[in-house]
Amino acid sequence: MPEPSVPPVPSVPPAPPVFPGGPALFRLDPGVAHLNHGSYGAVPLLVNEAQELLRTEAHADPDAFFNAVPARVAAARRRIAGRLGADPDGIAYVANATEGANLALDAVELAAGDEILVTDHGYGTVVAAAARRAPVTTVALDPHLPDEDAVCETVLAGLTPRTKVAVLDHVSSPTARLIAGPRLLAELSARGITTVVDGAHTPGMLAEPIAAGADFWFGNLHKWGYAPSGSALLAVAPAHRSRVRSLSPSWEDERGFPWSVEYRATADYTGWLAAPEGLDLLERLDADKVRAHNSALAAYGAALLARIPGLTPLPYTPGLAMRSLLLPPGTAETQDAARALREELAAEAGIRVLIWPRRGGGGIRVCGQVYNRAEEYERLAELLPAFLKGA
């Protein structure tokens, strides 16, 4: 009997150099390898300073500040729209993707018997928002699906005669790949299905972050767009804008979307007002260079991890600053186990990554950002096997 073949050792691309001046832009703990930018982002010092100046202004004369808020938020929104190539009257500031999902789903007219399609890659609170409004059909997407066409065919095969709405990731959080691509959105639109797209990761990471053809799209600015925490956008196609209502009554209700969604009386608007500074910084750094650098870092990290026995790299969308691999069977199969492994890596190794649960073996996702260095991924690859033993 011939000896079993030995899989080739995955090749590792050259280590990308440090992005010039990148680490100095942030106030991150240098003792921690922050390889999880996709979860919470990180706010550059310049943007923090802009927000602090706005807070000082608000405290100096609250009446003047809050009376001017609606117009100033609208002006900031127009700046954001210019950077993203969006209709300034078709987008609104929201706090995060989950709020965007709820606003979008509230605007969809559902009847008894209607269903909402989601996938098992969907973000937990977004899927929960769908389930609060109608029965959901969950499409299982094999993480090994080879390309966008395979993803499209799998989603379309999950439709039922009762499917009214499809809630889809633009770029999936756990597996870091494109799902709501142009073909899939066009196919769903042709079938009369309303599309709600979770673009939490696309502003700042994709050159064209708003999914063309979606009825509703929402995305975070505080991840890859360098904005303060709590800064996100909801984009709504013209046919649906009149039905979008604020989650609570607003003094701007008479003006409708987007004003009514944005103004929520006494609140901290400084993050939204400072958010354009983040996208401006991205442009000054040269957005294309930043995206290429971040994608190369994520690819380098994933290639190093792929050399660890038992780890399996997943198909990926080129150009993204995130990559995912499957962990060995028995590892991170539940939410509690995934959380425990994530926190062990942070506490004992000083490394922050996303560990996501999956029956049969969870996954690990690494991100690339201008503050990261190649040696941080090398450190993860060196230390991770010890945390997997006995899993």
Short mmCIF file of C-alpha atoms in Angstrom, two decimals:
data_model
loop_
_atom_site.label_atom_id
_atom_site.label_comp_id
_atom_site.label_asym_id
_atom_site.label_seq_id
_atom_site.Cartn_x
_atom_site.Cartn_y
_atom_site.Cartn_z
CA MET A 1 0.00 0.00 0.00
CA PRO A 2 1.49 3.37 -0.96
CA GLU A 3 2.25 5.87 1.73
CA PRO A 4 -0.41 8.60 2.11
CA SER A 5 0.54 11.83 0.41
CA VAL A 6 1.60 14.71 2.63
CA PRO A 7 -0.24 17.99 1.91
CA PRO A 8 2.15 20.67 0.74
CA VAL A 9 3.13 23.30 3.28
CA PRO A 10 1.19 26.48 2.39
CA SER A 11 3.36 29.21 0.96
CA VAL A 12 3.62 32.46 2.87
CA PRO A 13 3.84 35.75 0.98
CA PRO A 14 6.52 38.27 1.93
CA ALA A 15 5.77 40.18 5.12
CA PRO A 16 4.30 43.61 4.31
CA PRO A 17 6.32 46.54 5.68
CA VAL A 18 4.92 48.78 8.40
CA PHE A 19 2.58 51.40 6.97
CA PRO A 20 4.45 54.74 7.21
CA GLY A 21 3.28 56.52 10.33
CA GLY A 22 0.40 54.10 10.80
CA PRO A 23 0.95 52.95 14.40
CA ALA A 24 1.46 56.54 15.57
CA LEU A 25 -2.05 57.50 14.42
CA PHE A 26 -3.68 55.51 17.24
CA ARG A 27 -3.60 55.32 21.03
CA LEU A 28 -3.55 51.53 21.24
CA ASP A 29 -1.82 49.55 23.97
CA PRO A 30 1.51 48.52 22.40
CA GLY A 31 1.63 45.44 24.60
CA VAL A 32 -1.39 43.93 22.85
CA ALA A 33 -1.50 42.59 19.28
CA HIS A 34 -4.74 44.16 18.03
CA LEU A 35 -5.61 41.81 15.16
CA ASN A 36 -9.38 42.28 15.47
CA HIS A 37 -10.06 45.69 13.94
CA GLY A 38 -13.24 44.33 12.35
CA SER A 39 -15.08 43.98 15.65
CA TYR A 40 -14.87 47.46 17.16
CA GLY A 41 -12.44 49.45 15.04
CA ALA A 42 -10.05 51.96 16.58
CA VAL A 43 -10.32 55.73 16.52
CA PRO A 44 -7.31 57.72 15.29
CA LEU A 45 -5.96 60.43 17.57
CA LEU A 46 -6.87 63.20 15.11
CA VAL A 47 -10.49 62.08 15.09
CA ASN A 48 -10.53 61.78 18.88
CA GLU A 49 -9.23 65.33 19.13
CA ALA A 50 -11.90 66.62 16.74
CA GLN A 51 -14.60 64.96 18.84
CA GLU A 52 -13.19 66.40 22.08
CA LEU A 53 -13.28 69.91 20.61
CA LEU A 54 -16.94 69.37 19.75
CA ARG A 55 -17.67 68.17 23.28
CA THR A 56 -15.99 71.28 24.69
CA GLU A 57 -18.15 73.41 22.43
CA ALA A 58 -21.31 71.59 23.54
CA HIS A 59 -20.48 72.11 27.22
CA ALA A 60 -19.62 75.78 26.72
CA ASP A 61 -23.07 76.72 25.36
CA PRO A 62 -25.50 73.78 25.31
CA ASP A 63 -28.40 75.83 23.94
CA ALA A 64 -26.44 77.05 20.94
CA PHE A 65 -24.98 73.63 20.28
CA PHE A 66 -28.21 71.61 20.42
CA ASN A 67 -30.27 74.18 18.54
CA ALA A 68 -27.83 73.86 15.64
CA VAL A 69 -27.54 70.07 15.76
CA PRO A 70 -30.00 69.11 12.98
CA ALA A 71 -28.35 71.40 10.42
CA ARG A 72 -24.81 70.45 11.48
CA VAL A 73 -25.56 66.74 11.37
CA ALA A 74 -27.02 67.22 7.89
CA ALA A 75 -23.86 69.03 6.79
CA ALA A 76 -21.70 66.20 8.18
CA ARG A 77 -23.94 63.70 6.39
CA ARG A 78 -23.37 65.54 3.10
CA ARG A 79 -19.61 65.32 3.63
CA ILE A 80 -19.91 61.57 4.25
CA ALA A 81 -22.10 61.16 1.17
CA GLY A 82 -19.46 62.87 -0.93
CA ARG A 83 -16.78 60.47 0.28
CA LEU A 84 -18.95 57.37 -0.28
CA GLY A 85 -20.59 58.40 -3.54
CA ALA A 86 -24.04 58.37 -1.92
CA ASP A 87 -27.21 60.44 -2.24
CA PRO A 88 -27.10 62.74 0.82
CA ASP A 89 -30.90 62.66 1.02
CA GLY A 90 -30.93 58.86 0.90
CA ILE A 91 -28.70 58.16 3.88
CA ALA A 92 -29.07 58.84 7.58
CA TYR A 93 -26.77 58.62 10.55
CA VAL A 94 -27.60 55.79 12.96
CA ALA A 95 -25.73 54.43 15.97
CA ASN A 96 -24.76 51.04 14.56
CA ALA A 97 -25.74 48.27 12.16
CA THR A 98 -28.28 46.78 14.56
CA GLU A 99 -30.19 50.07 14.75
CA GLY A 100 -30.04 50.30 10.96
CA ALA A 101 -31.49 46.80 10.66
CA ASN A 102 -34.43 47.64 12.93
CA LEU A 103 -35.23 50.87 11.08
CA ALA A 104 -35.11 49.05 7.75
CA LEU A 105 -37.26 46.12 8.83
CA ASP A 106 -39.83 48.43 10.41
CA ALA A 107 -40.20 50.11 7.01
CA VAL A 108 -41.01 46.86 5.19
CA GLU A 109 -44.69 46.05 4.80
CA LEU A 110 -45.19 42.47 5.97
CA ALA A 111 -48.41 40.47 5.87
CA ALA A 112 -49.48 37.34 7.70
CA GLY A 113 -47.60 34.37 6.30
CA ASP A 114 -44.66 36.39 4.94
CA GLU A 115 -41.18 35.09 5.73
CA ILE A 116 -37.73 36.63 5.99
CA LEU A 117 -34.70 34.80 4.63
CA VAL A 118 -31.46 35.03 6.59
CA THR A 119 -28.22 33.03 6.49
CA ASP A 120 -26.27 31.28 9.21
CA HIS A 121 -23.47 33.80 8.62
CA GLY A 122 -25.68 36.70 9.71
CA TYR A 123 -24.83 38.87 12.69
CA GLY A 124 -26.74 37.74 15.78
CA THR A 125 -28.67 40.89 16.63
CA VAL A 126 -29.52 41.58 12.99
CA VAL A 127 -30.94 38.07 12.60
CA ALA A 128 -32.80 38.56 15.89
CA ALA A 129 -34.31 41.78 14.54
CA ALA A 130 -35.66 39.84 11.55
CA ALA A 131 -37.05 37.08 13.77
CA ARG A 132 -38.99 39.63 15.84
CA ARG A 133 -40.96 40.67 12.78
CA ALA A 134 -41.72 37.47 10.86
CA PRO A 135 -40.83 33.77 10.67
CA VAL A 136 -37.31 33.33 9.33
CA THR A 137 -35.88 30.78 6.93
CA THR A 138 -32.18 30.25 7.62
CA VAL A 139 -29.98 29.30 4.68
CA ALA A 140 -26.87 27.37 5.68
CA LEU A 141 -23.86 28.62 3.75
CA ASP A 142 -21.04 26.10 3.72
CA PRO A 143 -17.91 28.16 4.55
CA HIS A 144 -16.10 26.23 1.82
CA LEU A 145 -18.34 27.54 -0.99
CA PRO A 146 -15.76 28.44 -3.62
CA ASP A 147 -17.00 31.74 -5.04
CA GLU A 148 -19.69 34.39 -5.25
CA ASP A 149 -21.72 32.38 -7.78
CA ALA A 150 -21.90 29.41 -5.43
CA VAL A 151 -23.07 31.66 -2.62
CA CYS A 152 -25.70 33.18 -4.92
CA GLU A 153 -27.07 29.80 -6.00
CA THR A 154 -27.25 28.55 -2.41
CA VAL A 155 -29.22 31.60 -1.26
CA LEU A 156 -31.61 31.44 -4.22
CA ALA A 157 -32.23 27.76 -3.53
CA GLY A 158 -33.36 28.69 -0.02
CA LEU A 159 -36.20 30.94 -1.17
CA THR A 160 -39.76 29.82 -0.55
CA PRO A 161 -43.03 31.10 -2.05
CA ARG A 162 -43.50 33.02 1.22
CA THR A 163 -40.14 34.82 1.17
CA LYS A 164 -40.81 38.56 1.28
CA VAL A 165 -37.48 39.91 2.53
CA ALA A 166 -33.86 38.75 2.38
CA VAL A 167 -31.48 39.98 5.07
CA LEU A 168 -27.92 39.38 3.88
CA ASP A 169 -24.40 40.33 4.82
CA HIS A 170 -22.56 42.50 2.34
CA VAL A 171 -19.32 41.12 3.77
CA SER A 172 -19.87 38.39 6.36
CA SER A 173 -18.38 39.00 9.79
CA PRO A 174 -17.18 35.47 10.68
CA THR A 175 -16.05 34.18 7.29
CA ALA A 176 -14.94 37.52 5.83
CA ARG A 177 -16.32 37.09 2.33
CA LEU A 178 -18.73 38.84 -0.03
CA ILE A 179 -22.30 37.52 0.12
CA ALA A 180 -24.67 40.22 -1.15
CA GLY A 181 -22.97 40.65 -4.50
CA PRO A 182 -24.50 42.42 -7.53
CA ARG A 183 -25.80 39.24 -9.15
CA LEU A 184 -27.58 38.00 -6.02
CA LEU A 185 -29.21 41.38 -5.36
CA ALA A 186 -30.37 41.58 -8.98
CA GLU A 187 -31.81 38.06 -8.85
CA LEU A 188 -33.71 38.82 -5.65
CA SER A 189 -35.02 42.11 -7.00
CA ALA A 190 -36.28 40.35 -10.13
CA ARG A 191 -38.28 38.04 -7.87
CA GLY A 192 -39.86 40.97 -6.03
CA ILE A 193 -37.99 40.33 -2.79
CA THR A 194 -37.00 43.29 -0.63
CA THR A 195 -33.28 43.23 0.17
CA VAL A 196 -31.83 44.40 3.47
CA VAL A 197 -28.03 44.38 3.38
CA ASP A 198 -25.77 44.41 6.43
CA GLY A 199 -22.71 46.34 5.29
CA ALA A 200 -21.17 46.63 8.75
CA HIS A 201 -17.65 46.12 7.38
CA THR A 202 -17.73 47.90 4.03
CA PRO A 203 -17.35 51.69 4.65
CA GLY A 204 -13.65 52.36 4.43
CA MET A 205 -12.76 48.80 3.40
CA LEU A 206 -14.46 48.80 -0.01
CA ALA A 207 -14.00 51.60 -2.52
CA GLU A 208 -17.75 51.38 -3.26
CA PRO A 209 -19.18 50.42 0.13
CA ILE A 210 -22.94 50.87 -0.43
CA ALA A 211 -24.42 47.80 -2.11
CA ALA A 212 -25.89 48.97 -5.41
CA GLY A 213 -29.36 47.60 -5.97
CA ALA A 214 -30.20 47.00 -2.31
CA ASP A 215 -33.49 48.34 -0.98
CA PHE A 216 -31.90 48.99 2.40
CA TRP A 217 -28.23 48.98 3.34
CA PHE A 218 -26.57 49.87 6.63
CA GLY A 219 -22.92 50.02 7.57
CA ASN A 220 -20.62 51.10 10.37
CA LEU A 221 -18.28 54.04 9.98
CA HIS A 222 -16.51 53.22 13.25
CA LYS A 223 -14.78 50.12 11.92
CA TRP A 224 -12.85 50.75 8.70
CA GLY A 225 -13.93 54.38 8.31
CA TYR A 226 -11.95 55.61 11.37
CA ALA A 227 -15.01 57.30 12.90
CA PRO A 228 -15.85 57.50 16.60
CA SER A 229 -17.77 54.60 18.11
CA GLY A 230 -21.51 54.72 17.53
CA SER A 231 -21.25 56.12 14.00
CA ALA A 232 -23.06 54.27 11.24
CA LEU A 233 -25.24 54.88 8.18
CA LEU A 234 -28.55 53.66 6.84
CA ALA A 235 -29.08 54.00 3.08
CA VAL A 236 -32.60 53.65 1.71
CA ALA A 237 -33.78 53.37 -1.90
CA PRO A 238 -36.18 56.17 -2.93
CA ALA A 239 -39.24 53.91 -3.04
CA HIS A 240 -38.96 53.13 0.68
CA ARG A 241 -37.92 56.44 2.24
CA SER A 242 -41.40 57.68 3.08
CA ARG A 243 -41.98 54.61 5.27
CA VAL A 244 -38.83 54.93 7.40
CA ARG A 245 -39.78 56.18 10.85
CA SER A 246 -37.56 56.98 13.79
CA LEU A 247 -37.52 54.37 16.52
CA SER A 248 -38.96 56.98 18.90
CA PRO A 249 -40.81 60.26 18.12
CA SER A 250 -38.49 63.00 16.91
CA TRP A 251 -38.90 66.78 16.81
CA GLU A 252 -37.89 66.42 13.15
CA ASP A 253 -40.64 63.93 12.24
CA GLU A 254 -42.37 66.43 9.96
CA ARG A 255 -39.27 66.60 7.78
CA GLY A 256 -39.19 62.84 7.33
CA PHE A 257 -36.18 60.72 6.45
CA PRO A 258 -33.28 61.30 7.07
CA TRP A 259 -33.85 64.20 9.50
CA SER A 260 -36.35 62.38 11.72
CA VAL A 261 -34.05 59.37 12.13
CA GLU A 262 -31.03 61.48 13.04
CA TYR A 263 -32.43 63.93 15.59
CA ARG A 264 -33.13 62.32 18.96
CA ALA A 265 -33.20 65.39 21.23
CA THR A 266 -30.50 65.59 23.91
CA ALA A 267 -27.87 63.06 22.88
CA ASP A 268 -24.16 62.97 22.14
CA TYR A 269 -23.89 63.97 18.47
CA THR A 270 -20.17 64.68 18.60
CA GLY A 271 -19.23 61.31 17.10
CA TRP A 272 -21.41 61.90 14.04
CA LEU A 273 -20.09 65.43 13.63
CA ALA A 274 -16.49 64.17 13.84
CA ALA A 275 -17.10 61.13 11.61
CA PRO A 276 -16.19 62.90 8.33
CA GLU A 277 -12.73 63.51 9.77
CA GLY A 278 -12.15 59.75 9.74
CA LEU A 279 -12.91 59.36 6.03
CA ASP A 280 -10.91 62.53 5.30
CA LEU A 281 -7.93 60.96 7.08
CA LEU A 282 -8.35 57.79 5.05
CA GLU A 283 -8.17 59.83 1.86
CA ARG A 284 -5.10 61.74 3.03
CA LEU A 285 -3.36 58.45 3.75
CA ASP A 286 -4.36 57.33 0.22
CA ALA A 287 -7.34 55.01 0.61
CA ASP A 288 -6.19 52.65 -2.13
CA LYS A 289 -2.79 52.20 -0.47
CA VAL A 290 -4.42 51.64 2.92
CA ARG A 291 -6.75 48.99 1.51
CA ALA A 292 -3.93 47.22 -0.33
CA HIS A 293 -1.73 47.28 2.77
CA ASN A 294 -4.47 45.99 5.07
CA SER A 295 -5.44 43.23 2.66
CA ALA A 296 -1.81 42.14 2.33
CA LEU A 297 -1.42 42.02 6.11
CA ALA A 298 -4.54 39.88 6.52
CA ALA A 299 -3.30 37.56 3.77
CA TYR A 300 0.09 37.27 5.45
CA GLY A 301 -1.46 36.43 8.79
CA ALA A 302 -3.82 33.86 7.28
CA ALA A 303 -0.96 32.19 5.41
CA LEU A 304 1.03 31.83 8.62
CA LEU A 305 -1.96 30.32 10.44
CA ALA A 306 -2.62 27.94 7.55
CA ARG A 307 0.71 26.24 8.31
CA ILE A 308 -0.56 25.18 11.74
CA PRO A 309 -1.75 21.55 11.62
CA GLY A 310 -5.52 21.33 11.84
CA LEU A 311 -6.27 24.85 10.62
CA THR A 312 -8.05 25.16 7.27
CA PRO A 313 -8.06 28.42 5.29
CA LEU A 314 -11.44 29.42 3.88
CA PRO A 315 -12.21 30.85 0.44
CA TYR A 316 -11.95 34.62 0.55
CA THR A 317 -12.87 37.71 -1.41
CA PRO A 318 -9.74 39.43 -2.77
CA GLY A 319 -9.04 42.89 -1.44
CA LEU A 320 -10.68 42.49 1.95
CA ALA A 321 -8.75 43.29 5.12
CA MET A 322 -10.07 40.18 6.91
CA ARG A 323 -9.34 36.46 6.48
CA SER A 324 -10.79 33.43 8.27
CA LEU A 325 -9.72 29.85 8.91
CA LEU A 326 -11.48 26.89 10.48
CA LEU A 327 -10.10 25.57 13.76
CA PRO A 328 -9.69 21.84 14.49
CA PRO A 329 -12.77 19.76 15.35
CA GLY A 330 -13.65 20.07 19.01
CA THR A 331 -12.43 23.67 19.21
CA ALA A 332 -14.80 26.61 19.74
CA GLU A 333 -17.88 24.61 18.81
CA THR A 334 -20.15 26.68 21.07
CA GLN A 335 -20.47 30.38 21.81
CA ASP A 336 -19.14 29.85 25.33
CA ALA A 337 -16.14 27.85 24.09
CA ALA A 338 -15.35 30.44 21.42
CA ARG A 339 -15.54 33.25 23.96
CA ALA A 340 -13.31 31.36 26.37
CA LEU A 341 -10.62 30.76 23.74
CA ARG A 342 -10.77 34.40 22.64
CA GLU A 343 -10.27 35.63 26.20
CA GLU A 344 -7.51 33.11 26.95
CA LEU A 345 -5.55 34.38 23.96
CA ALA A 346 -6.02 37.95 25.16
CA ALA A 347 -5.17 37.32 28.81
CA GLU A 348 -2.26 34.91 28.38
CA ALA A 349 -0.77 35.93 25.04
CA GLY A 350 -1.83 39.55 24.67
CA ILE A 351 -3.48 38.87 21.30
CA ARG A 352 -6.90 40.02 20.17
CA VAL A 353 -8.60 38.04 17.40
CA LEU A 354 -12.16 36.99 16.64
CA ILE A 355 -12.99 33.38 17.50
CA TRP A 356 -16.38 32.36 16.14
CA PRO A 357 -18.37 29.24 17.02
CA ARG A 358 -19.35 26.47 14.64
CA ARG A 359 -20.43 22.90 15.15
CA GLY A 360 -17.60 20.62 14.07
CA GLY A 361 -14.94 23.24 14.77
CA GLY A 362 -15.15 27.01 15.06
CA GLY A 363 -13.13 29.62 13.24
CA ILE A 364 -10.55 32.34 13.71
CA ARG A 365 -10.53 35.67 11.88
CA VAL A 366 -7.58 38.03 11.56
CA CYS A 367 -7.70 41.60 10.29
CA GLY A 368 -5.14 44.00 8.91
CA GLN A 369 -4.89 47.70 9.72
CA VAL A 370 -2.26 50.41 9.34
CA TYR A 371 -1.24 50.06 12.99
CA ASN A 372 -0.44 46.34 12.66
CA ARG A 373 3.00 44.82 12.15
CA ALA A 374 3.98 41.52 10.56
CA GLU A 375 5.53 40.29 13.82
CA GLU A 376 2.14 40.40 15.54
CA TYR A 377 0.79 37.73 13.18
CA GLU A 378 4.02 35.75 13.59
CA ARG A 379 3.49 35.85 17.35
CA LEU A 380 -0.07 34.57 16.95
CA ALA A 381 1.08 31.72 14.70
CA GLU A 382 3.78 30.77 17.18
CA LEU A 383 1.55 30.79 20.27
CA LEU A 384 -1.83 29.62 18.97
CA PRO A 385 -1.03 25.84 18.81
CA ALA A 386 -0.57 25.73 22.58
CA PHE A 387 -4.12 27.00 23.05
CA LEU A 388 -5.54 24.36 20.72
CA LYS A 389 -4.01 21.32 22.45
CA GLY A 390 -6.57 19.17 24.13
CA ALA A 391 -9.45 21.16 22.66
#
